[in-house]
Coordinates of C-alpha atoms in Angstrom, one line a residue:
M29 CA -96.8 11.6 123.4
P30 CA -97.4 11.5 127.0
H31 CA -94.4 11.9 129.2
F32 CA -93.8 10.4 132.4
N33 CA -90.5 11.0 134.5
K34 CA -89.4 8.4 137.3
S35 CA -91.0 10.9 140.0
T36 CA -94.8 10.5 137.7
V37 CA -94.6 6.4 137.6
L38 CA -93.4 6.2 141.4
L39 CA -96.4 8.4 142.4
L40 CA -98.7 6.4 140.3
I41 CA -97.4 3.5 141.3
S42 CA -97.6 4.9 145.3
V43 CA -101.1 5.8 144.9
L44 CA -102.5 2.8 143.1
S45 CA -100.3 0.9 146.1
L46 CA -102.1 3.1 148.9
T47 CA -105.6 2.9 147.4
G48 CA -105.0 -1.3 147.3
I49 CA -104.2 -1.2 151.3
G50 CA -106.8 1.3 151.8
A51 CA -109.4 -1.1 149.7
A52 CA -108.2 -3.8 151.9
A53 CA -108.5 -1.8 154.8
A54 CA -111.9 -0.7 153.4
S55 CA -113.0 -5.0 152.5
A56 CA -111.8 -6.0 155.9
G57 CA -114.1 -3.6 157.3
I58 CA -117.1 -4.6 155.9
E59 CA -116.1 -8.5 156.3
N60 CA -115.4 -7.4 160.2
R61 CA -118.9 -6.1 160.1
A62 CA -120.2 -8.7 158.8
T63 CA -118.6 -10.9 161.4
G64 CA -119.5 -8.7 164.2
V65 CA -115.9 -7.2 164.0
P66 CA -116.4 -3.5 164.7
S67 CA -115.1 -1.2 162.1
C68 CA -118.2 1.4 161.6
C69 CA -115.8 4.3 161.3
M70 CA -113.2 2.6 158.4
S71 CA -117.0 1.3 156.5
L72 CA -117.9 5.2 156.5
A73 CA -114.3 6.3 155.7
M74 CA -114.0 4.1 152.8
S75 CA -117.8 4.4 152.1
F76 CA -117.6 8.2 151.7
T77 CA -113.8 7.7 149.8
F78 CA -114.6 5.2 146.8
Q79 CA -118.5 5.8 146.4
S80 CA -118.5 9.1 145.8
G81 CA -116.9 11.8 144.3
I82 CA -114.0 11.0 141.6
M83 CA -112.8 8.1 143.1
G84 CA -116.2 6.4 142.9
F85 CA -116.5 6.9 139.2
W86 CA -113.6 4.5 138.5
D87 CA -115.3 1.7 140.5
N88 CA -119.1 2.7 139.2
Y89 CA -119.4 4.0 142.9
G90 CA -119.4 0.4 144.0
H91 CA -121.4 -1.7 141.8
Y92 CA -119.0 -3.7 141.1
M93 CA -117.4 -6.2 143.6
P94 CA -113.9 -6.4 144.3
R95 CA -111.6 -9.7 143.4
I96 CA -111.1 -10.1 147.5
H97 CA -114.6 -11.4 147.5
C98 CA -113.7 -14.5 145.5
L99 CA -110.3 -14.9 147.4
S100 CA -112.5 -16.4 150.7
R101 CA -111.9 -19.5 152.6
A102 CA -115.0 -22.3 153.6
D103 CA -115.9 -20.3 156.4
G104 CA -116.6 -16.8 153.8
T105 CA -113.4 -14.7 155.4
P106 CA -110.5 -14.0 153.2
D107 CA -107.7 -16.1 152.5
W108 CA -105.2 -13.3 153.6
P109 CA -101.8 -15.7 153.6
W110 CA -102.2 -16.2 149.3
I111 CA -103.5 -12.9 149.1
I112 CA -100.7 -10.8 150.9
T113 CA -98.7 -13.0 148.7
L114 CA -100.3 -12.4 145.6
I115 CA -99.8 -9.0 146.3
I116 CA -96.1 -9.4 147.4
L117 CA -95.2 -11.0 144.4
N118 CA -97.5 -8.8 141.5
V119 CA -95.7 -5.3 143.7
S120 CA -92.3 -7.4 142.8
V121 CA -92.9 -7.8 139.5
V122 CA -94.1 -3.5 139.1
V123 CA -90.9 -2.8 140.8
G124 CA -88.7 -5.1 138.8
Y125 CA -90.1 -3.4 135.7
A126 CA -90.0 -0.1 136.9
K127 CA -86.3 -0.3 137.2
I128 CA -86.0 -2.0 133.4
F129 CA -87.7 1.0 132.7
F130 CA -85.6 3.4 134.0
F131 CA -82.1 2.0 133.2
W132 CA -83.5 2.0 129.6
R133 CA -84.6 5.5 130.2
R134 CA -81.9 6.7 131.2
S135 CA -79.1 4.9 128.6
Y136 CA -81.8 6.5 126.2
R137 CA -81.1 9.8 127.0
A138 CA -77.8 9.6 127.7
E139 CA -77.2 9.5 123.4
A140 CA -77.5 12.7 121.6
P141 CA -80.6 13.7 119.9
R142 CA -79.5 12.7 116.8
D143 CA -78.3 9.0 117.9
R144 CA -81.7 8.4 119.6
N145 CA -83.6 5.4 118.9
R146 CA -87.2 6.7 119.5
K147 CA -88.5 3.4 118.2
L148 CA -86.6 1.2 121.3
M149 CA -88.1 4.3 123.4
D150 CA -91.7 3.2 122.7
L151 CA -91.3 -0.4 123.5
A152 CA -90.1 0.7 126.8
Y153 CA -93.2 2.2 127.3
I154 CA -95.3 -0.1 126.1
F155 CA -92.9 -2.7 128.7
L156 CA -93.9 0.0 131.5
W157 CA -97.7 -0.1 130.9
C158 CA -97.6 -3.3 130.5
G159 CA -97.0 -4.3 133.8
I160 CA -99.1 -0.9 135.0
C161 CA -102.2 -2.7 133.7
G162 CA -101.5 -6.3 134.5
Y163 CA -99.9 -6.7 137.9
A164 CA -100.6 -3.3 139.4
M165 CA -103.9 -3.0 138.8
S166 CA -104.4 -6.8 139.6
V167 CA -102.8 -6.1 143.0
L168 CA -105.7 -2.7 142.6
M169 CA -108.7 -4.9 141.8
F170 CA -108.0 -6.8 144.8
F171 CA -109.6 -4.2 147.0
W172 CA -110.5 -1.6 144.6
P173 CA -112.4 -3.1 141.6
A174 CA -111.4 0.1 139.8
Y175 CA -112.2 -1.3 136.0
R176 CA -112.8 1.9 134.3
L177 CA -109.0 3.7 135.5
S178 CA -108.0 -0.1 133.9
A179 CA -109.6 1.1 130.7
V180 CA -107.6 4.3 130.9
A181 CA -104.7 2.8 131.4
L182 CA -104.9 0.1 128.9
A183 CA -105.7 3.1 126.6
I184 CA -102.5 4.6 127.2
L185 CA -101.1 1.0 126.7
I186 CA -102.4 1.1 123.5
F187 CA -101.1 4.7 122.3
F188 CA -97.5 3.5 122.6
T189 CA -98.6 -0.1 121.1
W190 CA -99.7 1.1 117.9
R191 CA -97.1 3.6 117.9
F192 CA -94.6 1.0 118.1
A193 CA -96.3 -1.2 115.8
Y194 CA -97.3 1.3 113.2
N195 CA -93.5 1.1 111.2
L196 CA -91.5 -1.9 112.4
G197 CA -88.8 -1.4 109.7
D198 CA -86.8 0.9 111.4
L199 CA -86.8 -1.9 114.7
T200 CA -84.7 -4.4 112.1
V201 CA -81.1 -3.0 112.8
S202 CA -82.1 -3.2 116.5
L203 CA -83.8 -6.9 116.2
S204 CA -80.4 -7.8 114.3
A205 CA -77.7 -6.6 116.0
M206 CA -76.9 -10.0 117.6
R207 CA -76.1 -11.0 113.8
L208 CA -74.7 -7.6 112.8
K209 CA -72.5 -7.9 115.8
R210 CA -71.5 -10.9 114.8
E211 CA -70.9 -10.3 111.3
L212 CA -69.3 -6.8 112.3
R213 CA -66.3 -8.9 114.4
E214 CA -66.0 -11.5 111.4
S215 CA -65.7 -8.9 109.1
L216 CA -63.4 -7.1 111.3
E217 CA -61.4 -9.9 111.9
N218 CA -61.3 -11.1 108.4
R219 CA -60.4 -7.9 107.4
A220 CA -57.7 -7.7 110.2
S221 CA -56.5 -11.0 108.4
E222 CA -56.8 -9.8 105.2
L223 CA -54.5 -6.6 105.8
E224 CA -52.1 -8.8 108.0
R225 CA -51.7 -10.6 104.7
L226 CA -51.4 -7.5 102.5
V227 CA -48.6 -6.3 105.3
D228 CA -46.9 -9.1 104.7
V229 CA -47.0 -9.3 101.0
R230 CA -46.3 -5.8 101.1
T231 CA -43.4 -6.7 103.0
R232 CA -42.0 -9.2 100.8
E233 CA -42.5 -6.9 97.8
L234 CA -40.6 -4.2 99.8
E235 CA -37.6 -6.8 100.6
S236 CA -37.4 -7.9 97.2
A237 CA -37.7 -4.3 95.9
R238 CA -35.0 -3.7 98.6
A239 CA -32.8 -6.3 97.5
A240 CA -33.6 -5.7 94.2
A241 CA -32.5 -1.8 94.9
I242 CA -29.5 -3.1 95.8
A243 CA -28.4 -5.5 93.3
A244 CA -29.2 -2.4 90.7
D245 CA -26.9 -0.3 92.5
Q246 CA -24.2 -2.9 92.8
A247 CA -24.5 -3.5 89.1
K248 CA -24.0 0.4 88.8
S249 CA -21.3 0.5 90.6
A250 CA -19.9 -2.5 89.3
F251 CA -20.7 -0.9 85.8
L252 CA -19.2 2.4 86.4
A253 CA -15.7 0.7 88.2
N254 CA -15.7 -1.5 84.8
M255 CA -16.2 2.0 82.8
S256 CA -13.4 3.3 84.5
H257 CA -11.5 0.2 83.7
E258 CA -12.6 0.6 80.2
I259 CA -11.6 4.3 79.8
R260 CA -8.4 4.6 82.0
T261 CA -6.8 1.4 80.1
P262 CA -6.9 2.9 76.5
M263 CA -6.1 6.2 78.3
T264 CA -3.1 5.3 79.9
A265 CA -2.1 3.7 76.7
I266 CA -3.0 6.7 74.4
L267 CA -0.9 9.3 76.9
G268 CA 1.8 7.1 77.7
F269 CA 3.1 6.3 74.2
T270 CA 2.1 9.9 72.6
R271 CA 4.6 11.3 75.5
I272 CA 7.4 8.6 74.4
L273 CA 6.6 8.9 70.4
D274 CA 7.7 12.8 71.4
D275 CA 11.8 11.2 72.0
R276 CA 13.4 11.7 68.6
T277 CA 15.7 9.1 69.4
L278 CA 13.3 6.4 68.2
D279 CA 13.3 4.0 64.7
A280 CA 11.0 4.3 62.1
E281 CA 9.6 1.0 63.0
T282 CA 9.2 1.3 67.1
R283 CA 7.8 4.9 66.4
Q284 CA 5.3 2.9 63.5
R285 CA 4.5 0.1 66.3
F286 CA 3.8 2.5 68.9
V287 CA 1.6 4.9 66.8
G288 CA -0.6 1.7 66.1
I289 CA -0.7 1.2 69.6
V290 CA -2.3 4.9 70.0
R291 CA -4.9 4.4 67.0
R292 CA -5.6 0.6 68.8
N293 CA -6.3 1.8 71.8
S294 CA -8.2 5.7 70.4
Q295 CA -10.5 3.2 68.2
H296 CA -11.3 1.0 71.7
L297 CA -12.2 3.8 73.6
I298 CA -14.4 5.7 71.0
N299 CA -16.2 2.4 71.0
V300 CA -16.7 2.1 74.3
I301 CA -18.4 5.7 74.2
N302 CA -20.4 5.2 71.5
D303 CA -21.6 2.0 73.6
I304 CA -22.7 4.0 76.3
L305 CA -24.0 6.6 73.9
D306 CA -26.1 4.3 72.3
M307 CA -27.6 2.8 75.5
A308 CA -28.4 6.5 76.4
R309 CA -30.7 6.6 73.2
I310 CA -31.9 3.3 73.4
E311 CA -33.3 3.8 76.9
A312 CA -34.4 7.4 76.0
G313 CA -36.6 6.3 72.8
K314 CA -34.5 8.2 70.4
L315 CA -32.2 6.0 68.6
N316 CA -33.6 6.0 65.0
L317 CA -32.9 3.1 62.6
E318 CA -31.9 4.5 58.8
L319 CA -33.4 1.7 56.3
A320 CA -32.2 1.4 53.1
P321 CA -31.0 -1.3 50.7
C322 CA -28.1 -3.6 52.0
D323 CA -26.1 -6.5 50.3
L324 CA -26.6 -8.7 53.2
R325 CA -23.9 -11.3 51.8
S326 CA -21.6 -8.7 51.7
L327 CA -22.4 -7.5 55.3
I328 CA -21.6 -10.7 56.3
H329 CA -18.1 -11.3 55.3
D330 CA -17.0 -7.2 55.9
V331 CA -18.0 -8.5 59.7
R332 CA -15.6 -11.3 58.9
T333 CA -12.7 -9.2 57.6
L334 CA -13.1 -6.5 60.2
M335 CA -12.1 -9.2 62.7
K336 CA -10.2 -11.0 61.2
Q337 CA -6.7 -8.9 63.2
R338 CA -8.4 -9.9 66.4
V339 CA -9.0 -13.7 65.2
E340 CA -5.2 -13.9 63.8
E341 CA -4.2 -13.0 67.2
K342 CA -5.7 -16.8 68.5
P343 CA -5.6 -20.6 67.8
V344 CA -9.0 -19.6 66.2
T345 CA -10.5 -20.1 62.8
L346 CA -13.2 -17.5 62.1
D347 CA -15.4 -18.8 59.2
V348 CA -18.8 -17.9 57.5
E349 CA -21.8 -20.2 55.9
I350 CA -24.5 -18.5 53.6
G351 CA -27.2 -20.7 52.4
A352 CA -28.0 -20.2 48.8
T353 CA -31.4 -19.4 49.8
V354 CA -30.9 -16.5 51.3
P355 CA -31.8 -13.3 49.7
R356 CA -28.9 -11.2 48.6
I357 CA -30.5 -7.2 48.7
V358 CA -32.2 -6.6 51.8
R359 CA -33.9 -3.2 53.5
T360 CA -32.6 -2.7 56.9
D361 CA -30.3 -0.5 58.2
S362 CA -26.7 -2.0 57.5
T363 CA -25.0 0.0 60.3
R364 CA -27.4 -1.1 63.1
L365 CA -27.1 -4.8 61.8
R366 CA -23.3 -4.6 61.4
Q367 CA -23.3 -2.9 64.8
I368 CA -24.6 -6.5 65.6
L369 CA -23.2 -8.7 64.2
L370 CA -19.5 -7.0 64.9
N371 CA -20.6 -7.4 68.9
I372 CA -21.9 -10.9 68.9
V373 CA -19.1 -11.7 66.5
G374 CA -16.5 -10.0 68.7
N375 CA -18.1 -11.6 72.0
A376 CA -17.4 -15.1 70.5
I377 CA -13.7 -14.4 70.0
K378 CA -13.3 -12.7 73.1
F379 CA -14.3 -15.9 75.0
T380 CA -12.5 -18.4 72.9
D381 CA -9.0 -19.0 73.3
R382 CA -8.8 -21.4 71.1
G383 CA -10.7 -23.7 68.3
S384 CA -13.5 -22.4 66.2
I385 CA -16.2 -19.7 65.8
L386 CA -19.1 -20.4 62.7
V387 CA -21.0 -17.5 61.5
R388 CA -24.1 -19.5 59.6
V389 CA -26.6 -17.8 57.7
R390 CA -29.8 -19.3 56.6
Q391 CA -32.9 -18.6 54.9
E392 CA -35.9 -20.1 56.9
D393 CA -39.1 -20.5 53.9
S394 CA -41.6 -21.4 56.2
S395 CA -41.4 -18.1 58.1
G396 CA -39.7 -16.3 55.9
Q397 CA -37.1 -15.5 58.8
T398 CA -33.1 -14.6 58.2
I399 CA -31.8 -16.6 60.8
I400 CA -27.7 -15.7 62.0
Q401 CA -26.7 -18.0 64.4
V402 CA -22.9 -17.6 65.5
R403 CA -21.3 -20.6 67.5
D404 CA -18.0 -20.6 69.5
T405 CA -16.3 -23.2 71.0
G406 CA -15.0 -21.3 74.1
I407 CA -16.0 -21.0 77.2
G408 CA -19.8 -21.4 77.9
M409 CA -22.0 -20.1 80.2
T410 CA -24.2 -21.7 82.7
T411 CA -27.9 -21.3 83.1
E412 CA -27.7 -18.6 86.1
Q413 CA -25.0 -16.6 83.8
M414 CA -27.3 -16.5 80.3
S415 CA -30.4 -15.4 83.1
R416 CA -28.6 -11.8 83.1
L417 CA -26.6 -11.5 79.9
F418 CA -29.0 -9.0 78.6
E419 CA -29.4 -7.1 81.8
R420 CA -28.0 -3.2 81.8
F421 CA -25.1 -3.0 83.7
T422 CA -24.3 -7.0 83.8
Q423 CA -21.7 -9.4 82.9
A424 CA -22.0 -12.9 82.7
D425 CA -18.6 -12.7 85.0
Q426 CA -18.8 -9.6 87.2
S427 CA -16.1 -10.8 89.8
T428 CA -13.4 -7.9 90.0
S429 CA -10.4 -10.8 89.0
R430 CA -12.2 -11.5 85.9
K431 CA -10.2 -12.7 83.2
Y432 CA -12.1 -10.7 80.3
G433 CA -12.8 -7.6 79.6
G434 CA -15.3 -5.5 77.8
S435 CA -18.1 -3.1 79.2
G436 CA -20.8 -5.3 78.7
L437 CA -23.2 -2.8 77.3
G438 CA -22.5 -4.9 73.8
L439 CA -25.2 -7.6 74.0
I440 CA -27.4 -5.7 75.3
I441 CA -27.1 -2.7 72.7
S442 CA -27.7 -5.8 70.0
K443 CA -30.5 -7.1 71.9
R444 CA -32.2 -3.7 71.8
L445 CA -31.4 -3.0 68.1
T446 CA -32.2 -6.3 67.6
E447 CA -36.0 -5.9 68.4
L448 CA -36.0 -2.2 66.6
L449 CA -35.2 -4.2 63.4
G450 CA -37.8 -6.4 64.3
G451 CA -36.2 -9.1 65.2
T452 CA -35.0 -11.4 68.3
I453 CA -31.6 -12.4 69.5
S454 CA -31.5 -16.0 71.8
V455 CA -28.5 -17.7 73.6
E456 CA -27.7 -21.4 73.9
S457 CA -24.8 -22.4 75.6
R458 CA -23.0 -25.1 78.4
P459 CA -20.0 -24.3 80.6
G460 CA -16.7 -25.2 78.5
E461 CA -18.3 -26.5 75.2
G462 CA -18.9 -23.1 73.7
S463 CA -22.3 -20.5 73.2
T464 CA -24.3 -20.5 70.0
F465 CA -26.3 -16.5 69.1
T466 CA -29.0 -16.3 67.1
L467 CA -30.9 -13.9 65.5
R468 CA -34.2 -14.5 63.5
I469 CA -34.9 -11.2 61.8
V470 CA -37.8 -10.9 58.7
F471 CA -36.1 -8.8 55.8
D472 CA -37.9 -7.0 53.2
Q473 CA -36.2 -8.7 49.7
L474 CA -35.6 -6.6 47.2
P475 CA -34.6 -6.5 43.7
T476 CA -30.9 -7.4 42.7
T477 CA -30.6 -4.1 40.8
A478 CA -31.5 -1.7 44.3
N479 CA -28.5 0.5 44.7
C480 CA -26.6 -0.3 48.2
S481 CA -25.2 2.2 50.5
D482 CA -21.7 1.1 51.7
H483 CA -21.0 3.2 54.9
A484 CA -17.8 1.7 55.3
K485 CA -16.2 2.5 52.3
D486 CA -12.6 3.7 52.6
M487 CA -12.2 7.1 51.1
T488 CA -8.8 7.7 53.0
S489 CA -6.1 6.1 50.0
G490 CA -6.6 8.6 47.6
S491 CA -4.6 11.9 47.4
G492 CA -5.6 15.5 45.7
Q493 CA -9.5 14.5 46.0
L494 CA -10.3 18.3 47.1
Q495 CA -7.4 19.9 44.8
G496 CA -8.0 23.4 44.6
V497 CA -11.6 23.2 47.1
S498 CA -11.3 26.0 49.2
I499 CA -12.6 25.4 52.8
L500 CA -13.3 27.1 55.8
V501 CA -13.0 25.5 59.4
V502 CA -14.8 27.3 62.0
D503 CA -14.4 25.6 65.2
D504 CA -13.2 27.1 69.1
S505 CA -10.5 24.2 69.6
V506 CA -7.0 24.9 68.1
D507 CA -6.4 21.2 68.1
N508 CA -9.6 20.3 65.6
R509 CA -8.8 22.9 63.3
Q510 CA -4.8 21.7 63.1
L511 CA -6.1 18.3 62.8
I512 CA -8.9 19.0 60.4
S513 CA -6.7 21.5 58.6
H514 CA -4.2 18.8 58.4
L515 CA -6.3 15.7 56.9
L516 CA -7.8 18.0 54.3
G517 CA -4.6 19.9 53.6
R518 CA -2.9 16.5 52.4
H519 CA -5.9 16.2 50.1
G520 CA -5.2 19.2 48.1
A521 CA -7.8 21.4 50.0
R522 CA -6.9 25.3 50.6
L523 CA -8.3 26.2 54.0
E524 CA -9.0 29.0 56.0
V525 CA -10.2 29.1 59.9
A526 CA -12.2 30.9 62.4
G527 CA -12.4 30.8 66.2
N528 CA -16.2 31.1 66.5
G529 CA -19.4 31.4 64.6
R530 CA -18.7 35.4 64.2
E531 CA -15.1 35.2 63.1
G532 CA -16.7 33.0 60.3
I533 CA -18.9 35.2 59.5
Q534 CA -16.7 37.6 59.2
K535 CA -14.1 36.1 57.2
I536 CA -16.7 35.3 54.5
E537 CA -17.5 39.2 54.3
Q538 CA -14.1 40.2 54.9
T539 CA -12.4 37.8 51.8
A540 CA -15.6 38.9 49.8
R541 CA -15.8 35.5 48.3
D542 CA -18.1 32.5 49.1
F543 CA -16.2 29.3 50.0
D544 CA -16.7 26.2 48.2
I545 CA -17.5 24.1 51.9
V546 CA -18.3 25.5 55.2
L547 CA -16.9 23.4 58.0
M548 CA -19.0 24.3 61.1
D549 CA -18.9 23.2 64.8
I550 CA -21.7 23.9 66.6
H551 CA -21.1 24.4 70.7
M552 CA -18.7 28.0 70.3
P553 CA -18.4 30.8 72.2
E554 CA -19.4 34.1 71.3
L555 CA -22.0 32.9 68.7
D556 CA -22.9 29.2 68.3
G557 CA -22.8 27.3 64.7
H558 CA -26.6 26.9 64.3
T559 CA -27.3 30.7 65.1
A560 CA -23.8 31.8 62.5
T561 CA -25.6 29.0 60.0
R562 CA -28.7 31.1 60.2
A563 CA -27.2 34.4 59.7
L564 CA -25.6 33.0 56.5
R565 CA -28.7 31.2 55.6
E566 CA -30.3 35.0 56.1
V567 CA -28.0 37.2 53.9
G568 CA -27.8 34.5 51.1
Y569 CA -25.0 32.3 51.1
A570 CA -25.9 29.5 49.5
K571 CA -22.6 27.3 49.7
P572 CA -22.8 24.1 51.5
I573 CA -22.5 24.2 55.2
I574 CA -21.6 21.1 57.1
A575 CA -22.2 20.7 60.6
L576 CA -19.3 19.6 62.9
T577 CA -20.9 18.3 66.2
A578 CA -20.0 16.5 69.3
N579 CA -23.9 15.9 69.9
N580 CA -24.7 12.7 68.7
M581 CA -28.3 12.0 69.9
S582 CA -31.1 11.5 68.6
G583 CA -32.5 15.2 67.2
D584 CA -29.0 16.5 66.6
R585 CA -28.6 15.8 63.1
E586 CA -32.2 17.4 62.6
K587 CA -31.3 20.2 64.6
C588 CA -28.6 20.9 62.3
L589 CA -30.2 21.0 59.3
Q590 CA -33.6 23.1 60.1
S591 CA -30.5 25.9 61.1
G592 CA -29.3 25.7 57.2
C593 CA -26.9 23.2 57.4
D594 CA -26.6 20.6 54.5
D595 CA -24.5 17.9 56.2
Y596 CA -23.9 16.5 59.8
V597 CA -20.5 15.0 61.2
S598 CA -20.3 13.8 64.7
K599 CA -17.3 14.2 66.5
P600 CA -14.6 12.6 67.1
V601 CA -14.1 13.3 62.9
D602 CA -13.4 10.1 61.3
E603 CA -11.7 11.3 57.9
A604 CA -13.8 9.1 55.5
H605 CA -16.9 10.1 57.1
L606 CA -15.8 14.1 56.5
L607 CA -14.3 13.3 53.0
A608 CA -17.5 11.2 52.3
A609 CA -19.6 14.1 53.5
I610 CA -17.5 16.4 51.8
Q611 CA -17.7 14.8 48.5
R612 CA -21.4 14.6 48.6
Q613 CA -21.9 18.2 48.8
L614 CA -19.3 19.2 46.3
S615 CA -21.3 16.5 43.7
R616 CA -24.4 18.5 44.4
P617 CA -25.8 19.9 40.8
G618 CA -24.3 23.6 40.6
A619 CA -22.4 23.4 44.1
M620 CA -18.9 24.1 41.9
T621 CA -20.5 27.4 40.2
P622 CA -19.1 30.5 41.6
T623 CA -21.8 32.3 43.2
Q624 CA -22.5 36.3 43.6
S625 CA -19.9 37.8 46.3
L626 CA -21.3 38.8 49.9
A627 CA -19.1 42.3 49.8

């Protein structure tokens, strides 16, 4: 590719211009000679310059006449005013072309080599050589008919032209620059608008999330404050009345009434704790159902019986209606179903000061659903209150001066338990007109001959149920050892105690006999219950071991069974449940048969 810098181009233009002036002078000399004007010296010089050597080659040694002879007046003399005008105009165009070219080239070289557009630079050379071939040669041809030089200039122009025209695809982007600029601007504007919209949306979402977080924090704070109230209130009664019971001057009736207060508040406290634990298990997805045959009708009447005392404290009636088509024996978790109904009925009793509460059970033939409705004539709820009724940590009435107590967990637990049982729970209510809670569950109906488990059976009334049974109580708490020893001792059991797992193993080895039952606490110093149980099983101890533990989360029972325990009773110890667990183990085939001594 020919390379021309600014000096080369200017020199070329100057040579062409000077050549044109010289040619003009020569032509003027010839014309003057024709008219008798003395110009011999100039004619000889020009004749020597343009008609011989290299310079003569370009105009074929004067065989081609200059254009100045064509631009003449009537008398045959050159029309100089118009000739000079054309020269000035052509030279002006050439200078303008050269100025544009140099700007174009300077901009091209200002870019990094990898960013230069060679196609556009070729176009700049075409632009320059068009000016030279057209306008500069036009001026030159007035005085010096160098048509062969014009051919050389045209050859250079053709070189750049065809190199540029060889592949025009690279020029598409350049030619589309304005459109691309417009599209880029529109794209940027649209993107900016979209970003503004997204920022606005995200801002609203963040504000909403912030408001939700604040509301959740306030709800949790209110929940914790409520939990503090729900725990401290019964604890105040328990601690206060137990101190009063130390007064030996109290008569039997007053003492019995105070014991009832302590028992009632203790039960309320354990209910609150159980609600918290149940909620934690549900949230962690670790609450497992125990599906078994259940007498549905008996369960409904049990709920009414359990709520009877609370109803009798108010001018309120509690009635039960069970449809004739309702199945009697169904497969479900009777403990959890009873918990759901106790929560709903208890809620109805709490918010109903007078009137009635109706538990209606019917079977829907079309869907096979069992529908349990609890309708009350209580205070009712607004739509806004119902919307947060089943939310965590919230209650329909969250004001600090609310009239009714409660942990606020009962209904959300009931909703989650209902869903685990495969059902749904809904509510309809109007302020001042009462509320209706509707439970819909599809139960697996079983034959009436199926055996039903009754977890609510009371085994505390009898005496002598454990007569002659030897029991080892292993627990690090002195109070728990005394409590269990008292509960079981009054049923005829013979008891020995140990303060930890190591002492329990030593007690069995030192007495050189097997106890009929071992009650093993799990969390103990020196040697925990799991390790102690595994150690006993490894040396061949085969008698029943029942785990006693405050751990009541999903998986705790399985851990105890895997370590070698035969059964599991959670704390706080319920006398009926403890006696039932002992009776289950004693009723096993061969459980009372003496085994080989470990001594």
